[in-house]
mmCIF file of C-alpha atoms and ligand atoms in Angstrom:
data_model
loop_
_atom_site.group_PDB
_atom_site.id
_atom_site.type_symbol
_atom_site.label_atom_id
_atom_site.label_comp_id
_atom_site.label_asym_id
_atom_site.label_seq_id
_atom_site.Cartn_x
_atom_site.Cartn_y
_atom_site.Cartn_z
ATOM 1 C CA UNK A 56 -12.494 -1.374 9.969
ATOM 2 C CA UNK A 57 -13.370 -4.826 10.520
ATOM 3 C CA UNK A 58 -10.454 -7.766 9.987
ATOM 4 C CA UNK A 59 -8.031 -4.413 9.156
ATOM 5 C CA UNK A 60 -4.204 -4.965 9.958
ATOM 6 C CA UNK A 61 -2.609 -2.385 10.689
ATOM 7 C CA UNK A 62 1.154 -1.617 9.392
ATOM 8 C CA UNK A 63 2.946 1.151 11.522
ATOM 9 C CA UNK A 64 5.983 3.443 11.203
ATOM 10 C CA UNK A 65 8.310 6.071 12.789
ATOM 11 C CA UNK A 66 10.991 7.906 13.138
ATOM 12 C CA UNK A 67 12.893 8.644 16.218
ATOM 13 C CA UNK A 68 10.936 11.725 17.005
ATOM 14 C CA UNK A 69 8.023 9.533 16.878
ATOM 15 C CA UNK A 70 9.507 6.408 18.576
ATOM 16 C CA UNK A 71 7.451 6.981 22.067
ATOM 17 C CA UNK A 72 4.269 7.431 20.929
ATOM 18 C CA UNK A 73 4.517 4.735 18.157
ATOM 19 C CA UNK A 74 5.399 2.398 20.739
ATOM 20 C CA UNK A 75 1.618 3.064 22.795
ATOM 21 C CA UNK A 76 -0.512 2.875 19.851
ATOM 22 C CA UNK A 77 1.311 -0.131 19.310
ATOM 23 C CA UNK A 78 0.312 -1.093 22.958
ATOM 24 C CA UNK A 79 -3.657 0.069 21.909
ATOM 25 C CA UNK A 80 -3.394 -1.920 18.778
ATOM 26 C CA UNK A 81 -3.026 -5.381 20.297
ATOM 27 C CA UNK A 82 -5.309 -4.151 23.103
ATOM 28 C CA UNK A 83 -8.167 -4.259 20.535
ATOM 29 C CA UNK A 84 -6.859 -7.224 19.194
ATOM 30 C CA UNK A 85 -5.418 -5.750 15.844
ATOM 31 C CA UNK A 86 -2.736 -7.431 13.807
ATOM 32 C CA UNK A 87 -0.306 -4.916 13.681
ATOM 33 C CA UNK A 88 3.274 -4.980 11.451
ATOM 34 C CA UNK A 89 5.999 -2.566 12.918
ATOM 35 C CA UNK A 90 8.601 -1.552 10.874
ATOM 36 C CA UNK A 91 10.412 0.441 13.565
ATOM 37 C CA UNK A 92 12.388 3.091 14.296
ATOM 38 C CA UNK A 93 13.165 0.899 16.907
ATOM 39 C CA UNK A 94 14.532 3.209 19.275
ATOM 40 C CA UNK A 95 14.536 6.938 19.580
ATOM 41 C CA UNK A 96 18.656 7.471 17.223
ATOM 42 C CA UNK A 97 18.115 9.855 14.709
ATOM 43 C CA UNK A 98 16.477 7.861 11.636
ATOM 44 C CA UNK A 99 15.389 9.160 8.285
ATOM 45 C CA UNK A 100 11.522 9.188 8.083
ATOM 46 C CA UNK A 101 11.381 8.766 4.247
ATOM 47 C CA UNK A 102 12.106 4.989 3.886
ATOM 48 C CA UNK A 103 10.018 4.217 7.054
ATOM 49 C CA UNK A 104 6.778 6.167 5.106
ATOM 50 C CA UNK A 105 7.668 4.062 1.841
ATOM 51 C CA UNK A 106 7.808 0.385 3.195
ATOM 52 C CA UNK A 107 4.305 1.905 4.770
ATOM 53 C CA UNK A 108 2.529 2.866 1.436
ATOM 54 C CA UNK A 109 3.626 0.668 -0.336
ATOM 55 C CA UNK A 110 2.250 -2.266 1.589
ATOM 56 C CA UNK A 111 -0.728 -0.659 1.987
ATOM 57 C CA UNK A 112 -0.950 0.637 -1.796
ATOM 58 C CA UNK A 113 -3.924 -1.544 -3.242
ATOM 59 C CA UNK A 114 -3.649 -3.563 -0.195
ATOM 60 C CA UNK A 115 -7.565 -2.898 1.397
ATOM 61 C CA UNK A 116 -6.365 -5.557 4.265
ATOM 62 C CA UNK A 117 -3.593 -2.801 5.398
ATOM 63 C CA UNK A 118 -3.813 0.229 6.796
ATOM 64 C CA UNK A 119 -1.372 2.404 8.175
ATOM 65 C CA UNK A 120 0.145 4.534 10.802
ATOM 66 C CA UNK A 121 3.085 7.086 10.699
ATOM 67 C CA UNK A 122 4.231 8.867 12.991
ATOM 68 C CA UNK A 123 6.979 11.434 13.067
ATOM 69 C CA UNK A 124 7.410 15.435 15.294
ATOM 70 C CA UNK A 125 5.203 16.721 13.315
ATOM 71 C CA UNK A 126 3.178 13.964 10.862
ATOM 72 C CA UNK A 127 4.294 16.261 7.780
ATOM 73 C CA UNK A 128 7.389 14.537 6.526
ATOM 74 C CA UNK A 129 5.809 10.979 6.619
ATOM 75 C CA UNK A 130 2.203 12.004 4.889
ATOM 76 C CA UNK A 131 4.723 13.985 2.065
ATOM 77 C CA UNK A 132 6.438 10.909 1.350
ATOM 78 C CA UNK A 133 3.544 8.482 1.915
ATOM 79 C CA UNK A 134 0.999 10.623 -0.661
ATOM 80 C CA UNK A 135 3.918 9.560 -3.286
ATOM 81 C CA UNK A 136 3.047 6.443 -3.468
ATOM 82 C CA UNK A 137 -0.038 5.669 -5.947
ATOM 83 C CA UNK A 138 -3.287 4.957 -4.015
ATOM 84 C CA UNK A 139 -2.103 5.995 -0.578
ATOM 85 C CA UNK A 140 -4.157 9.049 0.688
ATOM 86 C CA UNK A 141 -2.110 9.782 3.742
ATOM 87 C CA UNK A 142 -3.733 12.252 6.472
ATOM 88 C CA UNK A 143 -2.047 14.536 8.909
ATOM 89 C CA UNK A 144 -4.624 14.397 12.010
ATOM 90 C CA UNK A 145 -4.295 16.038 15.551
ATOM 91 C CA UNK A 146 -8.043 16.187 16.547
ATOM 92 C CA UNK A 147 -10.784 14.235 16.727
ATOM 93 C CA UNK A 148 -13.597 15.244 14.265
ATOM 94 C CA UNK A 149 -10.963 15.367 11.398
ATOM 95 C CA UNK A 150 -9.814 11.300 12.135
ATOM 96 C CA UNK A 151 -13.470 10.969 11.592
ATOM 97 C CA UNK A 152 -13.952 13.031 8.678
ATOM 98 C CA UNK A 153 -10.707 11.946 6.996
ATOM 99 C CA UNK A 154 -11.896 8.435 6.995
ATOM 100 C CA UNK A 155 -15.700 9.395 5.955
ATOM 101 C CA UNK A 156 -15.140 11.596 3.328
ATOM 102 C CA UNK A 157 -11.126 11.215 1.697
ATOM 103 C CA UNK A 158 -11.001 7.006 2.535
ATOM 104 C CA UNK A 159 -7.962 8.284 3.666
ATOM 105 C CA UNK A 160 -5.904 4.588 4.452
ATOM 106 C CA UNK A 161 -2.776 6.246 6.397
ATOM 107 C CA UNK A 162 -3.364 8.207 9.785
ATOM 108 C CA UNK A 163 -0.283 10.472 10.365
ATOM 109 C CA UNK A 164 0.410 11.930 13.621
ATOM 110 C CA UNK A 165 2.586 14.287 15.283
ATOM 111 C CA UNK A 166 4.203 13.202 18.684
ATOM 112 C CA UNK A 167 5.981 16.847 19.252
ATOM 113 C CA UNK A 168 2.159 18.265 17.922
ATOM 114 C CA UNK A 169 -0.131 16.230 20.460
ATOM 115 C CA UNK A 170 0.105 14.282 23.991
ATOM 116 C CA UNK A 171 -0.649 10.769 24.016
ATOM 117 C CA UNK A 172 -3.869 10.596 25.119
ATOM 118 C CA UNK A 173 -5.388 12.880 21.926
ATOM 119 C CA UNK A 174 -3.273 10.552 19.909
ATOM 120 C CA UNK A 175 -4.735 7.436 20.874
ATOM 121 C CA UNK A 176 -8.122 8.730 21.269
ATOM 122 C CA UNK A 177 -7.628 9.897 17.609
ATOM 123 C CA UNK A 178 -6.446 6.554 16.830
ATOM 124 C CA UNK A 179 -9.564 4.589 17.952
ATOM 125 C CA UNK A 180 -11.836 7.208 16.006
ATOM 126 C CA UNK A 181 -10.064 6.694 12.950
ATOM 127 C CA UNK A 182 -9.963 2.662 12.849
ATOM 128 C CA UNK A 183 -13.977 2.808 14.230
ATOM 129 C CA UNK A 184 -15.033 5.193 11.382
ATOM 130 C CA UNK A 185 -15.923 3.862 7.923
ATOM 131 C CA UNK A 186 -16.113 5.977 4.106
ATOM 132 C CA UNK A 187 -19.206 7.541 3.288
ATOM 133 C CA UNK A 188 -18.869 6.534 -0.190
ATOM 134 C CA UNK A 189 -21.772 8.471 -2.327
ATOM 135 C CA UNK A 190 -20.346 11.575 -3.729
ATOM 136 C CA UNK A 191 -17.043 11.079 -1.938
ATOM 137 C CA UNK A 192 -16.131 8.385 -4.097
ATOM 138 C CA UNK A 193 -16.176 10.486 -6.912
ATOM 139 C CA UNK A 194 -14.075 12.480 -5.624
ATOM 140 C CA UNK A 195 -11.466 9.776 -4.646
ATOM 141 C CA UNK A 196 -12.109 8.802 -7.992
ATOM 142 C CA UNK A 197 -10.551 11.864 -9.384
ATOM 143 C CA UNK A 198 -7.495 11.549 -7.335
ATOM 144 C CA UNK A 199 -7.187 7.975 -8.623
ATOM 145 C CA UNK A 200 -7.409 9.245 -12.584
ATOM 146 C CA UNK A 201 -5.119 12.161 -11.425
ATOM 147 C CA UNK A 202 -2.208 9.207 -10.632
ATOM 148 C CA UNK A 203 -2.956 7.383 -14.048
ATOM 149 C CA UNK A 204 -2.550 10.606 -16.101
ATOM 150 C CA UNK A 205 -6.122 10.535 -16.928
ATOM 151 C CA UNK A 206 -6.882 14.509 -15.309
ATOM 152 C CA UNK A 207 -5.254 17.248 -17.531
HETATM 153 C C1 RB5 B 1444 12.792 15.171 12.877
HETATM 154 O O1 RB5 B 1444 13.582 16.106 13.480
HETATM 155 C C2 RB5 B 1444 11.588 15.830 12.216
HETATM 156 O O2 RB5 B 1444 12.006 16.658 11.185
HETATM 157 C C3 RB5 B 1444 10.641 14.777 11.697
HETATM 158 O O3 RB5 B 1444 10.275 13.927 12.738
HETATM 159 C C4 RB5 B 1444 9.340 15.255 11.098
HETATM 160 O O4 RB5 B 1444 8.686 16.127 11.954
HETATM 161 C C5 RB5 B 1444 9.384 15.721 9.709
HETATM 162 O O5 RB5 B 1444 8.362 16.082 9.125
#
């Protein structure tokens, strides 16, 4: 994900962990937006997830992270927005896959699912990996059409 900035959100139960990929982030020398929670008070996850998509939405500069207890809430309200294909991912072969195969351009995560460590090594995995394209894109396609009305 070459030149990729990175937008990132949370909620209170996903404060901590938000605030070391944030740390990773500028390690690697991303550009990264944060949109808070900024501390760990109890914070509705459903505007946090919508200022996310919908920067990213059409945006192929942006990418996102979300991160809430479980990942769940945020990639419901994220996959609202047209264009966003949010992922829930807590290993390391499925960041992989979810960016090969689904283009997905939100990683969710889960900081009362996984420690730390899994979360940033999922993090790296999913910024380093890259859509197959091919056949996939056919499929993305479908889920595009879907949005537009054009899928019965
Ligand atoms: C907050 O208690 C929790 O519900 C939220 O972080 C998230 O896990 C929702 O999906």
């Amino acid at each position: 994900m070459e030149n990729t900035k990175i937008i990132i959100g949370s909620d209170h139960a996903g404060f901590t962990l938000k605030e070391k990929v944030i740390s990773l982030l500028k390690e690697l020398k991303i550009e990264v937006e944060d949109v808070g929670a900024y501390s760990a008070d109890s914070v509705n996850y459903g505007p946090i997830a919508k200022r996310v998509a919908e920067k990213v939405a059409g945006n192929d500069d942006w990418k996102g992270v979300l991160i809430c207890g479980t990942g769940i809430g945020m990639s419901i309200m994220a996959n609202k927005v047209k264009g966003i294909r949010a992922a829930v991912v807590h290993d390391t072969f499925s960041a992989k896959a979810t960016r090969a195969h689904n283009d997905s351009n939100i990683l969710c995560m889960g900081e009362r699912v996984i420690g730390s460590g899994l979360a940033l090594e999922i993090t790296k995995e999913w910024l380093a990996a890259s859509f197959d394209a091919g056949k996939h894109a056919q499929r993305i396609q479908f889920i595009l059409d879907y949005e537009l009305g054009k899928q019965q």
